[in-house]
PDB file as gemmi writes it, atoms N, CA and C in Angstrom:
CRYST1    1.000    1.000    1.000  90.00  90.00  90.00 P 1                      
ATOM      1  N   MET A   1     136.796  96.212  70.465  1.00  0.00           N  
ATOM      2  CA  MET A   1     135.552  96.734  71.014  1.00  0.00           C  
ATOM      3  C   MET A   1     135.710  96.888  72.523  1.00  0.00           C  
ATOM      4  N   ALA A   2     135.372  98.034  73.029  1.00  0.00           N  
ATOM      5  CA  ALA A   2     135.506  98.306  74.463  1.00  0.00           C  
ATOM      6  C   ALA A   2     134.383  97.638  75.244  1.00  0.00           C  
ATOM      7  N   ARG A   3     134.724  97.122  76.392  1.00  0.00           N  
ATOM      8  CA  ARG A   3     133.708  96.521  77.256  1.00  0.00           C  
ATOM      9  C   ARG A   3     132.918  97.636  77.938  1.00  0.00           C  
ATOM     10  N   PRO A   4     131.635  97.373  78.218  1.00  0.00           N  
ATOM     11  CA  PRO A   4     130.829  98.409  78.883  1.00  0.00           C  
ATOM     12  C   PRO A   4     131.298  98.628  80.320  1.00  0.00           C  
ATOM     13  N   LYS A   5     131.153  99.839  80.791  1.00  0.00           N  
ATOM     14  CA  LYS A   5     131.491 100.175  82.169  1.00  0.00           C  
ATOM     15  C   LYS A   5     130.512  99.475  83.098  1.00  0.00           C  
ATOM     16  N   MET A   6     131.041  98.690  84.020  1.00  0.00           N  
ATOM     17  CA  MET A   6     130.212  97.955  84.967  1.00  0.00           C  
ATOM     18  C   MET A   6     130.388  98.573  86.353  1.00  0.00           C  
ATOM     19  N   LEU A   7     129.274  98.865  87.017  1.00  0.00           N  
ATOM     20  CA  LEU A   7     129.286  99.499  88.329  1.00  0.00           C  
ATOM     21  C   LEU A   7     128.962  98.479  89.414  1.00  0.00           C  
ATOM     22  N   LYS A   8     129.602  98.638  90.546  1.00  0.00           N  
ATOM     23  CA  LYS A   8     129.281  97.806  91.701  1.00  0.00           C  
ATOM     24  C   LYS A   8     128.007  98.340  92.342  1.00  0.00           C  
ATOM     25  N   LEU A   9     127.291  97.465  93.027  1.00  0.00           N  
ATOM     26  CA  LEU A   9     126.022  97.862  93.629  1.00  0.00           C  
ATOM     27  C   LEU A   9     126.172  99.050  94.584  1.00  0.00           C  
ATOM     28  N   PRO A  10     127.198  99.097  95.469  1.00  0.00           N  
ATOM     29  CA  PRO A  10     127.322 100.281  96.330  1.00  0.00           C  
ATOM     30  C   PRO A  10     127.492 101.587  95.549  1.00  0.00           C  
ATOM     31  N   GLU A  11     128.159 101.523  94.395  1.00  0.00           N  
ATOM     32  CA  GLU A  11     128.310 102.721  93.558  1.00  0.00           C  
ATOM     33  C   GLU A  11     126.950 103.174  93.031  1.00  0.00           C  
ATOM     34  N   VAL A  12     126.155 102.211  92.589  1.00  0.00           N  
ATOM     35  CA  VAL A  12     124.822 102.530  92.063  1.00  0.00           C  
ATOM     36  C   VAL A  12     123.942 103.090  93.176  1.00  0.00           C  
ATOM     37  N   LEU A  13     123.964 102.451  94.339  1.00  0.00           N  
ATOM     38  CA  LEU A  13     123.135 102.909  95.457  1.00  0.00           C  
ATOM     39  C   LEU A  13     123.498 104.332  95.865  1.00  0.00           C  
ATOM     40  N   ALA A  14     124.798 104.649  95.879  1.00  0.00           N  
ATOM     41  CA  ALA A  14     125.229 106.009  96.220  1.00  0.00           C  
ATOM     42  C   ALA A  14     124.738 107.008  95.168  1.00  0.00           C  
ATOM     43  N   GLU A  15     124.804 106.615  93.903  1.00  0.00           N  
ATOM     44  CA  GLU A  15     124.384 107.527  92.833  1.00  0.00           C  
ATOM     45  C   GLU A  15     122.884 107.803  92.868  1.00  0.00           C  
ATOM     46  N   ILE A  16     122.082 106.767  93.136  1.00  0.00           N  
ATOM     47  CA  ILE A  16     120.638 106.979  93.120  1.00  0.00           C  
ATOM     48  C   ILE A  16     120.087 107.348  94.497  1.00  0.00           C  
ATOM     49  N   GLY A  17     120.936 107.310  95.527  1.00  0.00           N  
ATOM     50  CA  GLY A  17     120.515 107.723  96.858  1.00  0.00           C  
ATOM     51  C   GLY A  17     119.490 106.792  97.470  1.00  0.00           C  
ATOM     52  N   MET A  18     119.766 105.495  97.410  1.00  0.00           N  
ATOM     53  CA  MET A  18     118.801 104.505  97.874  1.00  0.00           C  
ATOM     54  C   MET A  18     119.504 103.457  98.727  1.00  0.00           C  
ATOM     55  N   SER A  19     118.785 102.919  99.695  1.00  0.00           N  
ATOM     56  CA  SER A  19     119.349 101.851 100.519  1.00  0.00           C  
ATOM     57  C   SER A  19     119.314 100.538  99.737  1.00  0.00           C  
ATOM     58  N   ARG A  20     120.127  99.597 100.160  1.00  0.00           N  
ATOM     59  CA  ARG A  20     120.168  98.279  99.528  1.00  0.00           C  
ATOM     60  C   ARG A  20     118.791  97.600  99.628  1.00  0.00           C  
ATOM     61  N   ALA A  21     118.166  97.687 100.805  1.00  0.00           N  
ATOM     62  CA  ALA A  21     116.856  97.052 101.002  1.00  0.00           C  
ATOM     63  C   ALA A  21     115.810  97.654 100.063  1.00  0.00           C  
ATOM     64  N   ALA A  22     115.795  98.969  99.937  1.00  0.00           N  
ATOM     65  CA  ALA A  22     114.833  99.622  99.051  1.00  0.00           C  
ATOM     66  C   ALA A  22     115.091  99.234  97.597  1.00  0.00           C  
ATOM     67  N   PHE A  23     116.357  99.130  97.230  1.00  0.00           N  
ATOM     68  CA  PHE A  23     116.707  98.734  95.868  1.00  0.00           C  
ATOM     69  C   PHE A  23     116.181  97.337  95.567  1.00  0.00           C  
ATOM     70  N   TYR A  24     116.382  96.401  96.494  1.00  0.00           N  
ATOM     71  CA  TYR A  24     115.932  95.031  96.252  1.00  0.00           C  
ATOM     72  C   TYR A  24     114.407  94.923  96.282  1.00  0.00           C  
ATOM     73  N   ARG A  25     113.729  95.757  97.052  1.00  0.00           N  
ATOM     74  CA  ARG A  25     112.267  95.787  96.994  1.00  0.00           C  
ATOM     75  C   ARG A  25     111.806  96.259  95.616  1.00  0.00           C  
ATOM     76  N   MET A  26     112.464  97.299  95.108  1.00  0.00           N  
ATOM     77  CA  MET A  26     112.148  97.825  93.793  1.00  0.00           C  
ATOM     78  C   MET A  26     112.449  96.768  92.723  1.00  0.00           C  
ATOM     79  N   ARG A  27     113.533  96.046  92.895  1.00  0.00           N  
ATOM     80  CA  ARG A  27     113.898  94.984  91.957  1.00  0.00           C  
ATOM     81  C   ARG A  27     112.845  93.877  91.961  1.00  0.00           C  
ATOM     82  N   ALA A  28     112.326  93.531  93.131  1.00  0.00           N  
ATOM     83  CA  ALA A  28     111.289  92.495  93.236  1.00  0.00           C  
ATOM     84  C   ALA A  28     110.021  92.906  92.484  1.00  0.00           C  
ATOM     85  N   ARG A  29     109.770  94.217  92.395  1.00  0.00           N  
ATOM     86  CA  ARG A  29     108.611  94.723  91.658  1.00  0.00           C  
ATOM     87  C   ARG A  29     108.912  94.893  90.165  1.00  0.00           C  
ATOM     88  N   GLY A  30     110.144  94.593  89.750  1.00  0.00           N  
ATOM     89  CA  GLY A  30     110.529  94.729  88.348  1.00  0.00           C  
ATOM     90  C   GLY A  30     110.802  96.155  87.929  1.00  0.00           C  
ATOM     91  N   GLN A  31     111.168  97.018  88.888  1.00  0.00           N  
ATOM     92  CA  GLN A  31     111.352  98.438  88.592  1.00  0.00           C  
ATOM     93  C   GLN A  31     112.793  98.911  88.708  1.00  0.00           C  
ATOM     94  N   ALA A  32     113.737  97.997  88.869  1.00  0.00           N  
ATOM     95  CA  ALA A  32     115.141  98.371  89.059  1.00  0.00           C  
ATOM     96  C   ALA A  32     115.921  98.151  87.764  1.00  0.00           C  
ATOM     97  N   PRO A  33     117.076  98.791  87.647  1.00  0.00           N  
ATOM     98  CA  PRO A  33     117.918  98.509  86.484  1.00  0.00           C  
ATOM     99  C   PRO A  33     118.370  97.045  86.495  1.00  0.00           C  
ATOM    100  N   ARG A  34     118.667  96.525  85.334  1.00  0.00           N  
ATOM    101  CA  ARG A  34     119.060  95.132  85.185  1.00  0.00           C  
ATOM    102  C   ARG A  34     120.378  94.835  85.897  1.00  0.00           C  
ATOM    103  N   LEU A  35     120.394  93.761  86.668  1.00  0.00           N  
ATOM    104  CA  LEU A  35     121.605  93.305  87.366  1.00  0.00           C  
ATOM    105  C   LEU A  35     122.243  92.178  86.583  1.00  0.00           C  
ATOM    106  N   ARG A  36     123.557  92.097  86.696  1.00  0.00           N  
ATOM    107  CA  ARG A  36     124.286  90.964  86.136  1.00  0.00           C  
ATOM    108  C   ARG A  36     125.054  90.317  87.273  1.00  0.00           C  
ATOM    109  N   LYS A  37     124.748  89.072  87.513  1.00  0.00           N  
ATOM    110  CA  LYS A  37     125.373  88.355  88.615  1.00  0.00           C  
ATOM    111  C   LYS A  37     126.640  87.666  88.115  1.00  0.00           C  
ATOM    112  N   LEU A  38     127.741  87.885  88.829  1.00  0.00           N  
ATOM    113  CA  LEU A  38     129.010  87.259  88.495  1.00  0.00           C  
ATOM    114  C   LEU A  38     129.079  85.869  89.117  1.00  0.00           C  
ATOM    115  N   PRO A  39     129.973  85.020  88.617  1.00  0.00           N  
ATOM    116  CA  PRO A  39     130.096  83.670  89.182  1.00  0.00           C  
ATOM    117  C   PRO A  39     130.404  83.647  90.680  1.00  0.00           C  
ATOM    118  N   ASN A  40     131.041  84.685  91.197  1.00  0.00           N  
ATOM    119  CA  ASN A  40     131.364  84.724  92.630  1.00  0.00           C  
ATOM    120  C   ASN A  40     130.215  85.276  93.475  1.00  0.00           C  
ATOM    121  N   GLY A  41     129.066  85.552  92.859  1.00  0.00           N  
ATOM    122  CA  GLY A  41     127.896  86.018  93.588  1.00  0.00           C  
ATOM    123  C   GLY A  41     127.737  87.528  93.631  1.00  0.00           C  
ATOM    124  N   GLN A  42     128.771  88.270  93.263  1.00  0.00           N  
ATOM    125  CA  GLN A  42     128.654  89.724  93.242  1.00  0.00           C  
ATOM    126  C   GLN A  42     127.779  90.155  92.069  1.00  0.00           C  
ATOM    127  N   VAL A  43     127.218  91.344  92.179  1.00  0.00           N  
ATOM    128  CA  VAL A  43     126.385  91.863  91.093  1.00  0.00           C  
ATOM    129  C   VAL A  43     127.006  93.129  90.526  1.00  0.00           C  
ATOM    130  N   ARG A  44     126.732  93.356  89.258  1.00  0.00           N  
ATOM    131  CA  ARG A  44     127.171  94.559  88.569  1.00  0.00           C  
ATOM    132  C   ARG A  44     126.005  95.090  87.753  1.00  0.00           C  
ATOM    133  N   ILE A  45     126.027  96.384  87.525  1.00  0.00           N  
ATOM    134  CA  ILE A  45     125.034  97.046  86.683  1.00  0.00           C  
ATOM    135  C   ILE A  45     125.813  97.858  85.660  1.00  0.00           C  
ATOM    136  N   SER A  46     125.463  97.686  84.408  1.00  0.00           N  
ATOM    137  CA  SER A  46     126.188  98.434  83.383  1.00  0.00           C  
ATOM    138  C   SER A  46     125.765  99.901  83.434  1.00  0.00           C  
ATOM    139  N   ARG A  47     126.689 100.760  83.081  1.00  0.00           N  
ATOM    140  CA  ARG A  47     126.412 102.204  83.030  1.00  0.00           C  
ATOM    141  C   ARG A  47     125.264 102.462  82.057  1.00  0.00           C  
ATOM    142  N   ALA A  48     125.261 101.761  80.927  1.00  0.00           N  
ATOM    143  CA  ALA A  48     124.202 101.962  79.924  1.00  0.00           C  
ATOM    144  C   ALA A  48     122.835 101.571  80.490  1.00  0.00           C  
ATOM    145  N   ASP A  49     122.762 100.456  81.227  1.00  0.00           N  
ATOM    146  CA  ASP A  49     121.493 100.036  81.826  1.00  0.00           C  
ATOM    147  C   ASP A  49     121.020 101.042  82.873  1.00  0.00           C  
ATOM    148  N   LEU A  50     121.947 101.552  83.672  1.00  0.00           N  
ATOM    149  CA  LEU A  50     121.579 102.538  84.689  1.00  0.00           C  
ATOM    150  C   LEU A  50     121.096 103.830  84.037  1.00  0.00           C  
ATOM    151  N   ASP A  51     121.790 104.281  82.997  1.00  0.00           N  
ATOM    152  CA  ASP A  51     121.370 105.501  82.299  1.00  0.00           C  
ATOM    153  C   ASP A  51     119.995 105.327  81.653  1.00  0.00           C  
ATOM    154  N   ALA A  52     119.750 104.149  81.062  1.00  0.00           N  
ATOM    155  CA  ALA A  52     118.446 103.880  80.449  1.00  0.00           C  
ATOM    156  C   ALA A  52     117.352 103.864  81.519  1.00  0.00           C  
ATOM    157  N   TRP A  53     117.665 103.301  82.676  1.00  0.00           N  
ATOM    158  CA  TRP A  53     116.705 103.276  83.781  1.00  0.00           C  
ATOM    159  C   TRP A  53     116.367 104.694  84.228  1.00  0.00           C  
ATOM    160  N   TRP A  54     117.397 105.564  84.343  1.00  0.00           N  
ATOM    161  CA  TRP A  54     117.159 106.969  84.706  1.00  0.00           C  
ATOM    162  C   TRP A  54     116.210 107.617  83.701  1.00  0.00           C  
ATOM    163  N   GLU A  55     116.427 107.354  82.413  1.00  0.00           N  
ATOM    164  CA  GLU A  55     115.575 107.927  81.369  1.00  0.00           C  
ATOM    165  C   GLU A  55     114.125 107.461  81.531  1.00  0.00           C  
ATOM    166  N   ARG A  56     113.936 106.170  81.816  1.00  0.00           N  
ATOM    167  CA  ARG A  56     112.570 105.661  82.024  1.00  0.00           C  
ATOM    168  C   ARG A  56     111.928 106.332  83.232  1.00  0.00           C  
ATOM    169  N   CYS A  57     112.704 106.557  84.280  1.00  0.00           N  
ATOM    170  CA  CYS A  57     112.166 107.229  85.468  1.00  0.00           C  
ATOM    171  C   CYS A  57     111.711 108.640  85.123  1.00  0.00           C  
ATOM    172  N   ASP A  58     112.508 109.355  84.323  1.00  0.00           N  
ATOM    173  CA  ASP A  58     112.135 110.710  83.918  1.00  0.00           C  
ATOM    174  C   ASP A  58     110.859 110.698  83.087  1.00  0.00           C  
ATOM    175  N   GLN A  59     110.730 109.741  82.190  1.00  0.00           N  
ATOM    176  CA  GLN A  59     109.560 109.676  81.317  1.00  0.00           C  
ATOM    177  C   GLN A  59     108.304 109.333  82.107  1.00  0.00           C  
ATOM    178  N   GLU A  60     108.425 108.431  83.095  1.00  0.00           N  
ATOM    179  CA  GLU A  60     107.271 108.048  83.898  1.00  0.00           C  
ATOM    180  C   GLU A  60     106.827 109.177  84.817  1.00  0.00           C  
ATOM    181  N   ALA A  61     107.780 110.021  85.245  1.00  0.00           N  
ATOM    182  CA  ALA A  61     107.453 111.119  86.152  1.00  0.00           C  
ATOM    183  C   ALA A  61     106.789 112.280  85.413  1.00  0.00           C  
ATOM    184  N   ALA A  62     107.002 112.354  84.111  1.00  0.00           N  
ATOM    185  CA  ALA A  62     106.469 113.463  83.321  1.00  0.00           C  
ATOM    186  C   ALA A  62     104.999 113.296  83.016  1.00  0.00           C  
TER     187      ALA A  62                                                      
END                                                                             
């Protein structure tokens, strides 16, 4: 079974065109894609979670 593609936070921020501060504000409101924190403190976001988040954004905007 293949592991899901995990993106680094800077990759996600570049894709969605958002600053780190704005992303964390959105996360505090419960509106950001799910983060997974690694033991070394870094965070990753799965491609599937990011794609699902994009879909929710499209549905809410419609």
